[in-house]
mmCIF file of C-alpha atoms and ligand atoms in Angstrom:
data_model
loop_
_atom_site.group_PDB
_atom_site.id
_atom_site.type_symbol
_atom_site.label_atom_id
_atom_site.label_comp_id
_atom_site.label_asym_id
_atom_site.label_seq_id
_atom_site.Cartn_x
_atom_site.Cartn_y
_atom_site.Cartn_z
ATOM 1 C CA UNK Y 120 -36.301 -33.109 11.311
ATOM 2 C CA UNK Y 121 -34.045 -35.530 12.321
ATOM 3 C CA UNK Y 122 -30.392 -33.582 10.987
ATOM 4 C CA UNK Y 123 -27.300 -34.870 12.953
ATOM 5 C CA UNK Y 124 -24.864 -31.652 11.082
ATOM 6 C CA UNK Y 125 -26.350 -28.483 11.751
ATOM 7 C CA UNK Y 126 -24.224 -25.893 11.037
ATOM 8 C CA UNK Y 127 -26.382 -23.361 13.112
ATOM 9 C CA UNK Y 128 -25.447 -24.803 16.299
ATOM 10 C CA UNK Y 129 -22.220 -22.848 15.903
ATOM 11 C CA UNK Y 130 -23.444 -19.307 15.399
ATOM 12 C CA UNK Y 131 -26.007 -18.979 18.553
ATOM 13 C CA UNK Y 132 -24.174 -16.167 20.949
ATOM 14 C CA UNK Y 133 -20.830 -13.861 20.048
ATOM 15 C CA UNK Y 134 -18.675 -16.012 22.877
ATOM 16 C CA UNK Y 135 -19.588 -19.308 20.349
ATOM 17 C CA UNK Y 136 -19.457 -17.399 17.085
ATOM 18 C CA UNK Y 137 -15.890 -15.398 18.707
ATOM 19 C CA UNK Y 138 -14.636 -19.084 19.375
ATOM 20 C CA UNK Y 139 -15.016 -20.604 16.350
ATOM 21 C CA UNK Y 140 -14.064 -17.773 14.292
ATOM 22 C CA UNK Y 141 -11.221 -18.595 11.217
ATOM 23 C CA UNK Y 142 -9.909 -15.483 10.793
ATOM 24 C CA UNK Y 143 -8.845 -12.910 14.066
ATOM 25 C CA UNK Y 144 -7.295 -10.097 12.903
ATOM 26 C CA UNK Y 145 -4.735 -8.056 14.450
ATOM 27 C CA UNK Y 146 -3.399 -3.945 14.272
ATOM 28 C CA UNK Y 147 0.423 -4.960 13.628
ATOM 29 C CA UNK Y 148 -0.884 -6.153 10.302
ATOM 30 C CA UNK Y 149 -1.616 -2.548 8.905
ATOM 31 C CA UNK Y 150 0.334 -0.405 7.197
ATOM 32 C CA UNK Y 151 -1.222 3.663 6.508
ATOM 33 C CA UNK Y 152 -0.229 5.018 3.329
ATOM 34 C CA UNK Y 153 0.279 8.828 3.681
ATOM 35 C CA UNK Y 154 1.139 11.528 1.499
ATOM 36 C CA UNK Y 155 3.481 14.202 2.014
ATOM 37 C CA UNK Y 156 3.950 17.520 0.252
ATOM 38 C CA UNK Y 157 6.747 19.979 0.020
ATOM 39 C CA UNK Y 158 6.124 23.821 2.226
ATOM 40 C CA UNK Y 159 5.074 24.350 5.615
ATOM 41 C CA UNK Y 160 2.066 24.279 8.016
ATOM 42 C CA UNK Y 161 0.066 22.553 4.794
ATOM 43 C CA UNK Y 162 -2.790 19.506 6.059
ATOM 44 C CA UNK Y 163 -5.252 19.819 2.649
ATOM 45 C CA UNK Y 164 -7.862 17.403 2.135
ATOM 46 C CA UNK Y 165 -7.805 15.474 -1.119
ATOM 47 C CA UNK Y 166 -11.112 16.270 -2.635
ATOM 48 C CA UNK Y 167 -11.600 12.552 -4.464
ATOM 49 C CA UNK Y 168 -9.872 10.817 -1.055
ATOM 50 C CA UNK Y 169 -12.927 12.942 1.770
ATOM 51 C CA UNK Y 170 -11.138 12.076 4.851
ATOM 52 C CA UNK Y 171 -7.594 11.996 3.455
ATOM 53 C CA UNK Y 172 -4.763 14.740 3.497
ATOM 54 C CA UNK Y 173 -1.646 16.474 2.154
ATOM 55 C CA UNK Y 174 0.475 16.470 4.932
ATOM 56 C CA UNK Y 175 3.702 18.800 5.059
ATOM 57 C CA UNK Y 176 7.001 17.563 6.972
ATOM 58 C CA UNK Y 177 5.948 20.011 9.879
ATOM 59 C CA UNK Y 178 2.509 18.625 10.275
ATOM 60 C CA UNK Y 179 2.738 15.422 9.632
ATOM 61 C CA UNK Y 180 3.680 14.386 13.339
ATOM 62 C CA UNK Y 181 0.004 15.337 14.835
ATOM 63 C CA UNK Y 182 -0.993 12.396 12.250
ATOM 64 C CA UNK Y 183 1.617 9.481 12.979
ATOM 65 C CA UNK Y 184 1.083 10.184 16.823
ATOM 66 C CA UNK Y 185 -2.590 9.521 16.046
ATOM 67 C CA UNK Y 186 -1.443 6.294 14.259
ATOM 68 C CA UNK Y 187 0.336 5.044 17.010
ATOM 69 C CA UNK Y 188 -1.683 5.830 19.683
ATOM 70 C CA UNK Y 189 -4.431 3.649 17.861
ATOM 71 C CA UNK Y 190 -2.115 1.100 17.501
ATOM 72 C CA UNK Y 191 -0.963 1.417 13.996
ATOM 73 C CA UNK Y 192 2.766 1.197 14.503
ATOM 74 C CA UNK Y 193 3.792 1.112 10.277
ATOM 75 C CA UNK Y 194 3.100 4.130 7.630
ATOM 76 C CA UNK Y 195 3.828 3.765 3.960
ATOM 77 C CA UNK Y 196 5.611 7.149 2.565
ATOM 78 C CA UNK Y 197 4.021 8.753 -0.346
ATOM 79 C CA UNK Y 198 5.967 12.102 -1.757
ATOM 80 C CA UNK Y 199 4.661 14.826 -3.580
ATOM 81 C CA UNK Y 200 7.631 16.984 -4.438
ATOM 82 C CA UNK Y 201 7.454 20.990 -5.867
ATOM 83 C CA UNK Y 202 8.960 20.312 -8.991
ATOM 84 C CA UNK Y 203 9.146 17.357 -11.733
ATOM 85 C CA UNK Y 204 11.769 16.472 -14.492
ATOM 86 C CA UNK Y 205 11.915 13.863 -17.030
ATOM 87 C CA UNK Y 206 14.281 12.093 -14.520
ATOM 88 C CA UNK Y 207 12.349 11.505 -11.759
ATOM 89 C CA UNK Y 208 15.800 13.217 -10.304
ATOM 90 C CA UNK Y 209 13.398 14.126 -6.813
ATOM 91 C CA UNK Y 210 13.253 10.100 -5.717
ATOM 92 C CA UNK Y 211 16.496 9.738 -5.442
ATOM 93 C CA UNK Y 212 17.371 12.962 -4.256
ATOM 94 C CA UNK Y 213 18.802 12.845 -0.583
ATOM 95 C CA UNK Y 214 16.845 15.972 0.262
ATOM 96 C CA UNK Y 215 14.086 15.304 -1.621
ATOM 97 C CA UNK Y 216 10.647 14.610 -0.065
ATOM 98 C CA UNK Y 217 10.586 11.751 0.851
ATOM 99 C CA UNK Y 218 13.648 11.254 2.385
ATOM 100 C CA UNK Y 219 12.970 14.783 5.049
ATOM 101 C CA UNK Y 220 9.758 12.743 6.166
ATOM 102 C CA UNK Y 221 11.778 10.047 6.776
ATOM 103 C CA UNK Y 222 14.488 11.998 8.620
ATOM 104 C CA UNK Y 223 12.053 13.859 10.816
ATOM 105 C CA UNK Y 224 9.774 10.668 11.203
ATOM 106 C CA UNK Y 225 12.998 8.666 12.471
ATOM 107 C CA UNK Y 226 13.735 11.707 15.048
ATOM 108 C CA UNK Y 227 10.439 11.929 16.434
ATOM 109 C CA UNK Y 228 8.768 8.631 16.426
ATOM 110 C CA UNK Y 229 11.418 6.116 16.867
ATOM 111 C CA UNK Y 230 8.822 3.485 17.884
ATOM 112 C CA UNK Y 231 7.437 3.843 14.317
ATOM 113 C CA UNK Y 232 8.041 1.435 11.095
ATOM 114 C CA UNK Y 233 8.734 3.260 8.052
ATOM 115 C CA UNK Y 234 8.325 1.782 4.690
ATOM 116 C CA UNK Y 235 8.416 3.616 1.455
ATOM 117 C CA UNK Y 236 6.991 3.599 -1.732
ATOM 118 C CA UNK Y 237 9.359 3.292 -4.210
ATOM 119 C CA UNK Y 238 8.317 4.461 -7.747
ATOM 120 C CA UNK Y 239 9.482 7.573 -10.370
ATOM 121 C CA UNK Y 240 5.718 8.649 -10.906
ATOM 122 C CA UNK Y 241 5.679 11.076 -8.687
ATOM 123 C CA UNK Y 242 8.664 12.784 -9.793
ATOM 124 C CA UNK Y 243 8.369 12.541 -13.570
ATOM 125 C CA UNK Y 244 7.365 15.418 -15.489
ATOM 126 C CA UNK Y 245 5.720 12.732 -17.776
ATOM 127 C CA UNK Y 246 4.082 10.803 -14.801
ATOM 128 C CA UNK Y 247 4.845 7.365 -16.132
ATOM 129 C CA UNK Y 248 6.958 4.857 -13.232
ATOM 130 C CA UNK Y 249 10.558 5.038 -15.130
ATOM 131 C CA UNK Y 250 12.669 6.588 -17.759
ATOM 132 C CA UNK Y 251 11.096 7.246 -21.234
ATOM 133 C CA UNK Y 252 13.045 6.166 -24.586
ATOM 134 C CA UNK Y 253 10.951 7.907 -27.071
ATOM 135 C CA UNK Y 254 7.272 7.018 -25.923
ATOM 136 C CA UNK Y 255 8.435 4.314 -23.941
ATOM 137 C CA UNK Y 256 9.616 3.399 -20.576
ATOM 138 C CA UNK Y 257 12.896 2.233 -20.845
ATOM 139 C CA UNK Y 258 13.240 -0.995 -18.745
ATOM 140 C CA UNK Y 259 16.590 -1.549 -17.950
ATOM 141 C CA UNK Y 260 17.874 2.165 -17.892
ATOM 142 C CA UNK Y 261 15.189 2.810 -15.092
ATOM 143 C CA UNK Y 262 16.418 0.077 -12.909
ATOM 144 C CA UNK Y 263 19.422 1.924 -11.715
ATOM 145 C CA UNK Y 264 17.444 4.819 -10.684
ATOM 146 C CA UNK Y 265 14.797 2.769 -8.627
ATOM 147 C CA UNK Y 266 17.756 1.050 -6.293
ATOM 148 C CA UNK Y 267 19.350 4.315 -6.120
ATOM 149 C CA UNK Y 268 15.889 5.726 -4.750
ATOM 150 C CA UNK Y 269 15.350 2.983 -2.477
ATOM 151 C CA UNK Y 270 18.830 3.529 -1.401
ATOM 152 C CA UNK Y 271 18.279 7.352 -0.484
ATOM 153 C CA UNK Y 272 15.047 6.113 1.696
ATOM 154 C CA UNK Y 273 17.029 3.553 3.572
ATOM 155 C CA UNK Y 274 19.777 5.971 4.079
ATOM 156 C CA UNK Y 275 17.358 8.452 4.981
ATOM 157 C CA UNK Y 276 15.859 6.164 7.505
ATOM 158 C CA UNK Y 277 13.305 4.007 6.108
ATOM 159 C CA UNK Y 278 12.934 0.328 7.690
ATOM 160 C CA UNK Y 279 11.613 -1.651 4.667
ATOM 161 C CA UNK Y 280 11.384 -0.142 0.713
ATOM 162 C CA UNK Y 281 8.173 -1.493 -1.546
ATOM 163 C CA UNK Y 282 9.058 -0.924 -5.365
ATOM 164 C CA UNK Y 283 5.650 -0.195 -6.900
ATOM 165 C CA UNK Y 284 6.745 0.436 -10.875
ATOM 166 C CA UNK Y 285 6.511 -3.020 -12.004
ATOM 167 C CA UNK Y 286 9.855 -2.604 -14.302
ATOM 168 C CA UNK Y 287 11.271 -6.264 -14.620
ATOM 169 C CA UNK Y 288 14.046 -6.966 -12.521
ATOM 170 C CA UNK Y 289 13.407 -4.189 -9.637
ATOM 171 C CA UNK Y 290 13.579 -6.186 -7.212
ATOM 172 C CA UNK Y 291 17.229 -8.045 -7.736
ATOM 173 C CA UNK Y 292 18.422 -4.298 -8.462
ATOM 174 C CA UNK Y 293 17.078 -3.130 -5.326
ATOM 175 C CA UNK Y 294 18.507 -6.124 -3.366
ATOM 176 C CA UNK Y 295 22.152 -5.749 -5.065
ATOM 177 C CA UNK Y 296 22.503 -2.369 -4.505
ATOM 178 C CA UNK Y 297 21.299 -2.561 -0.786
ATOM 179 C CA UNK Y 298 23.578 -5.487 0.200
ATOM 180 C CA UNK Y 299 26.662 -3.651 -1.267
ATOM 181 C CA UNK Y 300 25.658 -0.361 1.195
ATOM 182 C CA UNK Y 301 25.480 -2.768 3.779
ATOM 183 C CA UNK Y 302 21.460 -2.634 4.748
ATOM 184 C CA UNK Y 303 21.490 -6.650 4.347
ATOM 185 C CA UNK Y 304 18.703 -6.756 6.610
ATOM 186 C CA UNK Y 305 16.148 -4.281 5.245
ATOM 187 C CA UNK Y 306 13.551 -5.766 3.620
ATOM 188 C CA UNK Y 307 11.835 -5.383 0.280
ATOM 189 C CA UNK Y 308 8.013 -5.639 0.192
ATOM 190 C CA UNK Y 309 7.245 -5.981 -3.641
ATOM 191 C CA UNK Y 310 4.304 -4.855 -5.133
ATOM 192 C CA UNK Y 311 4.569 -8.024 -7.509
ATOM 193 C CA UNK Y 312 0.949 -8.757 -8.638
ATOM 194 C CA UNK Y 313 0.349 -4.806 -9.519
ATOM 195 C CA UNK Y 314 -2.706 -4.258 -11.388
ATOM 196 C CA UNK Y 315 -3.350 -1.989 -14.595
ATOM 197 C CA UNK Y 316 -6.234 -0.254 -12.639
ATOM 198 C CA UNK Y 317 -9.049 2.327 -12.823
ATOM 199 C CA UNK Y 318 -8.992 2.362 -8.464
ATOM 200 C CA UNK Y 319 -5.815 4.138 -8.656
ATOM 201 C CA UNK Y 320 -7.623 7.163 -10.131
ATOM 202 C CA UNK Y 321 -8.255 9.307 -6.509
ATOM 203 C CA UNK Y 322 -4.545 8.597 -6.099
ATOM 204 C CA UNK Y 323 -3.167 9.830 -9.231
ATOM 205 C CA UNK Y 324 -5.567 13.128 -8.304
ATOM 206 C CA UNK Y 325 -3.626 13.400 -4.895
ATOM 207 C CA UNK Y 326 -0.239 12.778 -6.115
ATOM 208 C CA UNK Y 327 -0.775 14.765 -9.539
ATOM 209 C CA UNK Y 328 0.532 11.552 -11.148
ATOM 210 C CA UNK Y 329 -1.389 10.639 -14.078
ATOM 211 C CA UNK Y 330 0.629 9.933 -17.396
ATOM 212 C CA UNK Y 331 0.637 13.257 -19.562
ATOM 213 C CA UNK Y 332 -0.174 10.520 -22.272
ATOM 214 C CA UNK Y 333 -0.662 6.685 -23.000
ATOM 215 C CA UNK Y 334 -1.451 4.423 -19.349
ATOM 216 C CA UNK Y 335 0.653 2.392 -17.720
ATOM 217 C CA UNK Y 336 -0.403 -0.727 -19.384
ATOM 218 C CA UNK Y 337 2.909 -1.880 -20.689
ATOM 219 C CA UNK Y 338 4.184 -2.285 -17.077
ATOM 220 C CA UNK Y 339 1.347 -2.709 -14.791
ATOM 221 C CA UNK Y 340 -0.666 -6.072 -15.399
ATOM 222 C CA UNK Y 341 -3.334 -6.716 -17.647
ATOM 223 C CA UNK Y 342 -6.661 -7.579 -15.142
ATOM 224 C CA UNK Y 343 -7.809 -10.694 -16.822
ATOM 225 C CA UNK Y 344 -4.690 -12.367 -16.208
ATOM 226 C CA UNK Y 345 -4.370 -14.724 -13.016
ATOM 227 C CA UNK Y 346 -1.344 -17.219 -13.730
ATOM 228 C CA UNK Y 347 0.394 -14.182 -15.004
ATOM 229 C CA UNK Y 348 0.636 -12.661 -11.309
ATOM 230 C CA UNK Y 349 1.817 -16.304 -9.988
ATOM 231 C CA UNK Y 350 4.974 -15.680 -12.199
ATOM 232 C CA UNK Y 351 5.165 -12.216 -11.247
ATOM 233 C CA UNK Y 352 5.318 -12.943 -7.418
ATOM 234 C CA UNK Y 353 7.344 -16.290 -7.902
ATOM 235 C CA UNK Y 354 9.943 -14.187 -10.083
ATOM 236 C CA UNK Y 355 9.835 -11.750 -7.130
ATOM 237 C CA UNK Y 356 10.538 -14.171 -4.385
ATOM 238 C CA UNK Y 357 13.356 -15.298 -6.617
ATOM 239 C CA UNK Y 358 15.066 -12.198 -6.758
ATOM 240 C CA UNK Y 359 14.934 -11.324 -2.938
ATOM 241 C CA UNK Y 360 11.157 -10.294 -2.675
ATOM 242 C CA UNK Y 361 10.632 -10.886 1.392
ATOM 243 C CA UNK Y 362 6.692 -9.966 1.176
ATOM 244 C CA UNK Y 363 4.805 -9.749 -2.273
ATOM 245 C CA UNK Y 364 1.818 -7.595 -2.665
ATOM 246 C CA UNK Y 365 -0.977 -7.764 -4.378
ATOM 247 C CA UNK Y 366 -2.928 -4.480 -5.768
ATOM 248 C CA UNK Y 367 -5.617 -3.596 -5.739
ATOM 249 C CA UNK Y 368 -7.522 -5.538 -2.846
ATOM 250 C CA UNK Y 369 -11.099 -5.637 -2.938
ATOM 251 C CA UNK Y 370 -11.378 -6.851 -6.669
ATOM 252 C CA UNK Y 371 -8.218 -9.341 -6.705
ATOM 253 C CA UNK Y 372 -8.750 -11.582 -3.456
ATOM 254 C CA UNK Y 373 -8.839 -14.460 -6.058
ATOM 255 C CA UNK Y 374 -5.327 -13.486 -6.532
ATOM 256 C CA UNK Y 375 -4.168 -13.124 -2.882
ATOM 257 C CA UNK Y 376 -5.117 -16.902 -2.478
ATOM 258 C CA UNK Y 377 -3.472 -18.049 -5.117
ATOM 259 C CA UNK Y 378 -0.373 -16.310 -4.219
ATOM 260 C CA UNK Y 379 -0.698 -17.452 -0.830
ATOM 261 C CA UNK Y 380 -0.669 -21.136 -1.975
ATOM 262 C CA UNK Y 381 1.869 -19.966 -4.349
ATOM 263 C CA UNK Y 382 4.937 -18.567 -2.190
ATOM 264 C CA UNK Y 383 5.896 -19.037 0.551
ATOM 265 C CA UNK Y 384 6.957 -15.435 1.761
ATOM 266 C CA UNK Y 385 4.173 -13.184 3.751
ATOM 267 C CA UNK Y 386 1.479 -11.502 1.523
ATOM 268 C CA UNK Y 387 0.274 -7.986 1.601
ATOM 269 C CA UNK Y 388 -2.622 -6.252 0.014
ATOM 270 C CA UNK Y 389 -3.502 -2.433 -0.570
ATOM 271 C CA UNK Y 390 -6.918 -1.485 -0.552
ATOM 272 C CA UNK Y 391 -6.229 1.348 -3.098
ATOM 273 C CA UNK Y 392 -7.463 5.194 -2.985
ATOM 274 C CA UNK Y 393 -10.712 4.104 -5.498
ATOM 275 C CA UNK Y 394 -11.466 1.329 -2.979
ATOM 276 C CA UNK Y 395 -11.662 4.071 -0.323
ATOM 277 C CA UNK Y 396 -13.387 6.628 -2.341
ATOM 278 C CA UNK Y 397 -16.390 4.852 -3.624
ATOM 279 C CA UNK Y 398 -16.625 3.754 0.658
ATOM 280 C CA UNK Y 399 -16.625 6.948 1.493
ATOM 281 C CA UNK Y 400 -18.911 8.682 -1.130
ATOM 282 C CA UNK Y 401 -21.385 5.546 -0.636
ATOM 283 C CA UNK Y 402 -21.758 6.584 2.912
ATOM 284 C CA UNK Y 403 -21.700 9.878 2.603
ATOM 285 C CA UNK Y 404 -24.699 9.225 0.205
ATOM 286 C CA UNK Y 405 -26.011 7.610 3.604
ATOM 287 C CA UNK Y 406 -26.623 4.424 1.264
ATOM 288 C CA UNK Y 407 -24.312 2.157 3.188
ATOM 289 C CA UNK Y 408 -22.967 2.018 7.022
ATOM 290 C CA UNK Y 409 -19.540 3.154 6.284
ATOM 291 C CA UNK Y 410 -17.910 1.299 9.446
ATOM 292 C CA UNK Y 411 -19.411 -2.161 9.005
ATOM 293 C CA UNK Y 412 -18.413 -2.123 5.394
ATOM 294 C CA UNK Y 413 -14.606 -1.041 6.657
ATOM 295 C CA UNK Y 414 -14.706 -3.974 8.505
ATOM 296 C CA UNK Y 415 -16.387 -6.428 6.707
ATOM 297 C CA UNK Y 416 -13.952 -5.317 3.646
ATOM 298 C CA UNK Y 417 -10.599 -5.744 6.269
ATOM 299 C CA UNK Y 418 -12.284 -9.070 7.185
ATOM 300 C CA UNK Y 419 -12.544 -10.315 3.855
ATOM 301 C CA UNK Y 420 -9.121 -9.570 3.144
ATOM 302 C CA UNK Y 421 -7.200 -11.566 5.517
ATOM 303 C CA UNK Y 422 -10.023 -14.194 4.962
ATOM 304 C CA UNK Y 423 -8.581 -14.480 1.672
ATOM 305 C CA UNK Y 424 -5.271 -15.102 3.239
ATOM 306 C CA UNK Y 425 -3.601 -11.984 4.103
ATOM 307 C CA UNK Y 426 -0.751 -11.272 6.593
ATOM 308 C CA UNK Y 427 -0.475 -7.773 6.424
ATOM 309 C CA UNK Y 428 -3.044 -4.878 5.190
ATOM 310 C CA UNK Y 429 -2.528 -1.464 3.503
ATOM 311 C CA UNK Y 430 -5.622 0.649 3.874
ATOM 312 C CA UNK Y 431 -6.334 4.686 3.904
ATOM 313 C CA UNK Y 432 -9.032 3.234 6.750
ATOM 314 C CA UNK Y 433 -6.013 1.840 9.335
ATOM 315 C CA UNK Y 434 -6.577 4.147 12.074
ATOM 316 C CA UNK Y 435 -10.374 3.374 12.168
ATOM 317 C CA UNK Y 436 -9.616 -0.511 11.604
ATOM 318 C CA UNK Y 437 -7.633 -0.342 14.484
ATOM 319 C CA UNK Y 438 -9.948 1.473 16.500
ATOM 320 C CA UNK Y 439 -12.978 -1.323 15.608
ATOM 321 C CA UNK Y 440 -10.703 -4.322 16.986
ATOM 322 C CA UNK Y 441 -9.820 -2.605 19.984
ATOM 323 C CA UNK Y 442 -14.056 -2.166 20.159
ATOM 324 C CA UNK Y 443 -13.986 -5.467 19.265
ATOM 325 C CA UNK Y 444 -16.522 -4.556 16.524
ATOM 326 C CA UNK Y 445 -13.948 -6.855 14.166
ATOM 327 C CA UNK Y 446 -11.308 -9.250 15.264
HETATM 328 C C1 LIG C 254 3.005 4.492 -7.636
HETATM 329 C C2 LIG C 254 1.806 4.008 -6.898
HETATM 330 C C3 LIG C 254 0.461 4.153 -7.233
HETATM 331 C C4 LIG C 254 -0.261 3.647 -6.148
HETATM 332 C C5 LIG C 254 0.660 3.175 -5.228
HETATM 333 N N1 LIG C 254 1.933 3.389 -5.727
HETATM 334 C C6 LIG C 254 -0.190 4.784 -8.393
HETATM 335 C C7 LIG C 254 -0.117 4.139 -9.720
HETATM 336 O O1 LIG C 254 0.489 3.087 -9.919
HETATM 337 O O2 LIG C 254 -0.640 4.771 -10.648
HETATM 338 C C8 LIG C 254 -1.749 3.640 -6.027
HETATM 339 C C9 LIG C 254 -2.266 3.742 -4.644
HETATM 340 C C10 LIG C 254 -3.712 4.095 -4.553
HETATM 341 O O3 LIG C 254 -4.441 4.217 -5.560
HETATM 342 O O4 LIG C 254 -4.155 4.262 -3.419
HETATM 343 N N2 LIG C 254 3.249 3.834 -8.835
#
């Protein structure tokens, strides 16, 4: 055969295939979500998360040392609090649980990056992400309570706040009341292109924060839509937005493309707690190898243009670039 282009000739040996590789990948680009629970000496697995834990404020420290030692230097705060009211009155409670994680984690692991998740489903007797007018969630009324929660974090210590409730207008009302408490220089990562998703169901188990009734389909986004999420993140960036998400990973990369041609801010992705579960019970089944599929799955996501990565699997990811078995 007489072919002058043979794509082949690139892919004989891992020193070629290493050099020509488009995507290298990197352990300052994670971000581990982790859940905390009110009481003491508590680490309980989540049953639908294998792997995964309940950590108290006491306990959690043996975990973000392990983080950081495998190079994983940012965690995302997730709070499960003791008791819920139709106010969501534990987010933005200064010694709620979320914000004695963040005191403790500030104390003891300086080096560390704190964001925090900044939602009312936690804390809502109800379990929807804001304020409820009859069977509705009240917009504009749950605005004030989101920037006062994202206030509490940053005053509490947290480095960056990601509003994950997809009200409209979260974002300028986060910014606003930030700037006027002075923290002009702590970001907001918004989880812009937010998904009305079945993947979020181990989470919802973990954080006993499924809606007593309805779904959350008049705030989070309908999945057929694409353009829809351009507006979204475009509205965010508008409005102070300094990284937009997009969520869930695995099944949305098409989106994290567009977005990426889209804004011009950095753009994160969370593989969500179904993504990891249906890993984990797959190779558990021993019908897939559970670490190549971690890292072809991390791979795939900054191939679709990712700068930064939030995945239950961070520790190991970081583990299998320092192996070199991804990078
Ligand atoms: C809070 C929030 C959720 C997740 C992140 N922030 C749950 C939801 O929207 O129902 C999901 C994370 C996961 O599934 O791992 N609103």
């Amino acid at each position: 055969m007489n072919l002058t282009i043979r794509p082949r000739r690139l892919r004989y040996g891992e020193n070629l295939r290493k050099m020509v590789r488009e995507t290298r990948v990197d352990a300052s680009s994670l971000i581990y979500p982790i859940f905390i629970k009110e009481g003491t000496a508590i680490t309980e697995e989540i049953p639908t998360m294998p792997g995964q834990y309940r950590y108290s404020v006491d306990t959690m420290g043996k975990k973000l040392e392990q983080l950081l030692d495998a190079g994983v230097q940012s965690v995302m705060f997730f709070g499960i609090p003791d008791q819920k009211d139709e106010a969501g009155s534990g987010a933005y409670d200064e010694n709620g649980i979320v914000q004695k994680a963040l005191r403790q984690a500030k104390k003891d692991f300086p080096d560390l990056y704190l964001i925090t998740d900044v939602c009312m489903c936690e804390y809502t007797s109800h379990g929807h992400c804001g304020l409820l007018c009859g069977h509705e969630v009240d917009n504009d009324a749950t605005l004030k309570l989101l920037a006062q929660t994202a206030l509490s974090h940053v005053q509490a210590g947290a480095d960056m706040v990601a509003p994950s409730d997809m009200m409209d207008g979260r974002v300028a009302a986060i910014r606003a009341l930030l700037d006027q408490n002075g923290y002009i220089n702590t970001p907001v990562m918004s989880y812009a292109v937010k998904y009305a998703s079945a993947f979020y169901g181990p989470f919802r188990d973990a954080a006993g924060s499924a809606p007593a009734f309805g779904d959350r389909k008049s705030y989070q986004m309908d999945y057929h839509n694409s353009r829809e999420g351009i507006k979204e993140a475009l509205l965010d960036v508008q409005e102070g937005a300094d990284i937009i998400m997009v969520k869930p990973a695995m099944s949305y990369l098409d989106m994290v493309a567009k977005i990426k041609d889209a804004v011009s801010v950095p753009v994160a992705s969370y593989s969500v707690s179904g993504e990891y579960a249906m890993i984990k019970a797959a190779a558990q089944a021993g019908y897939i190898d559970e670490e190549k599929i971690v890292c072809e799955t991390a791979a795939s996501v900054f191939r679709a243009g990712c700068d930064i990565y939030l995945t239950y699997y961070a520790q190991e990811i970081a583990r299998y670039m320092k192996e070199g078995k991804i990078g």
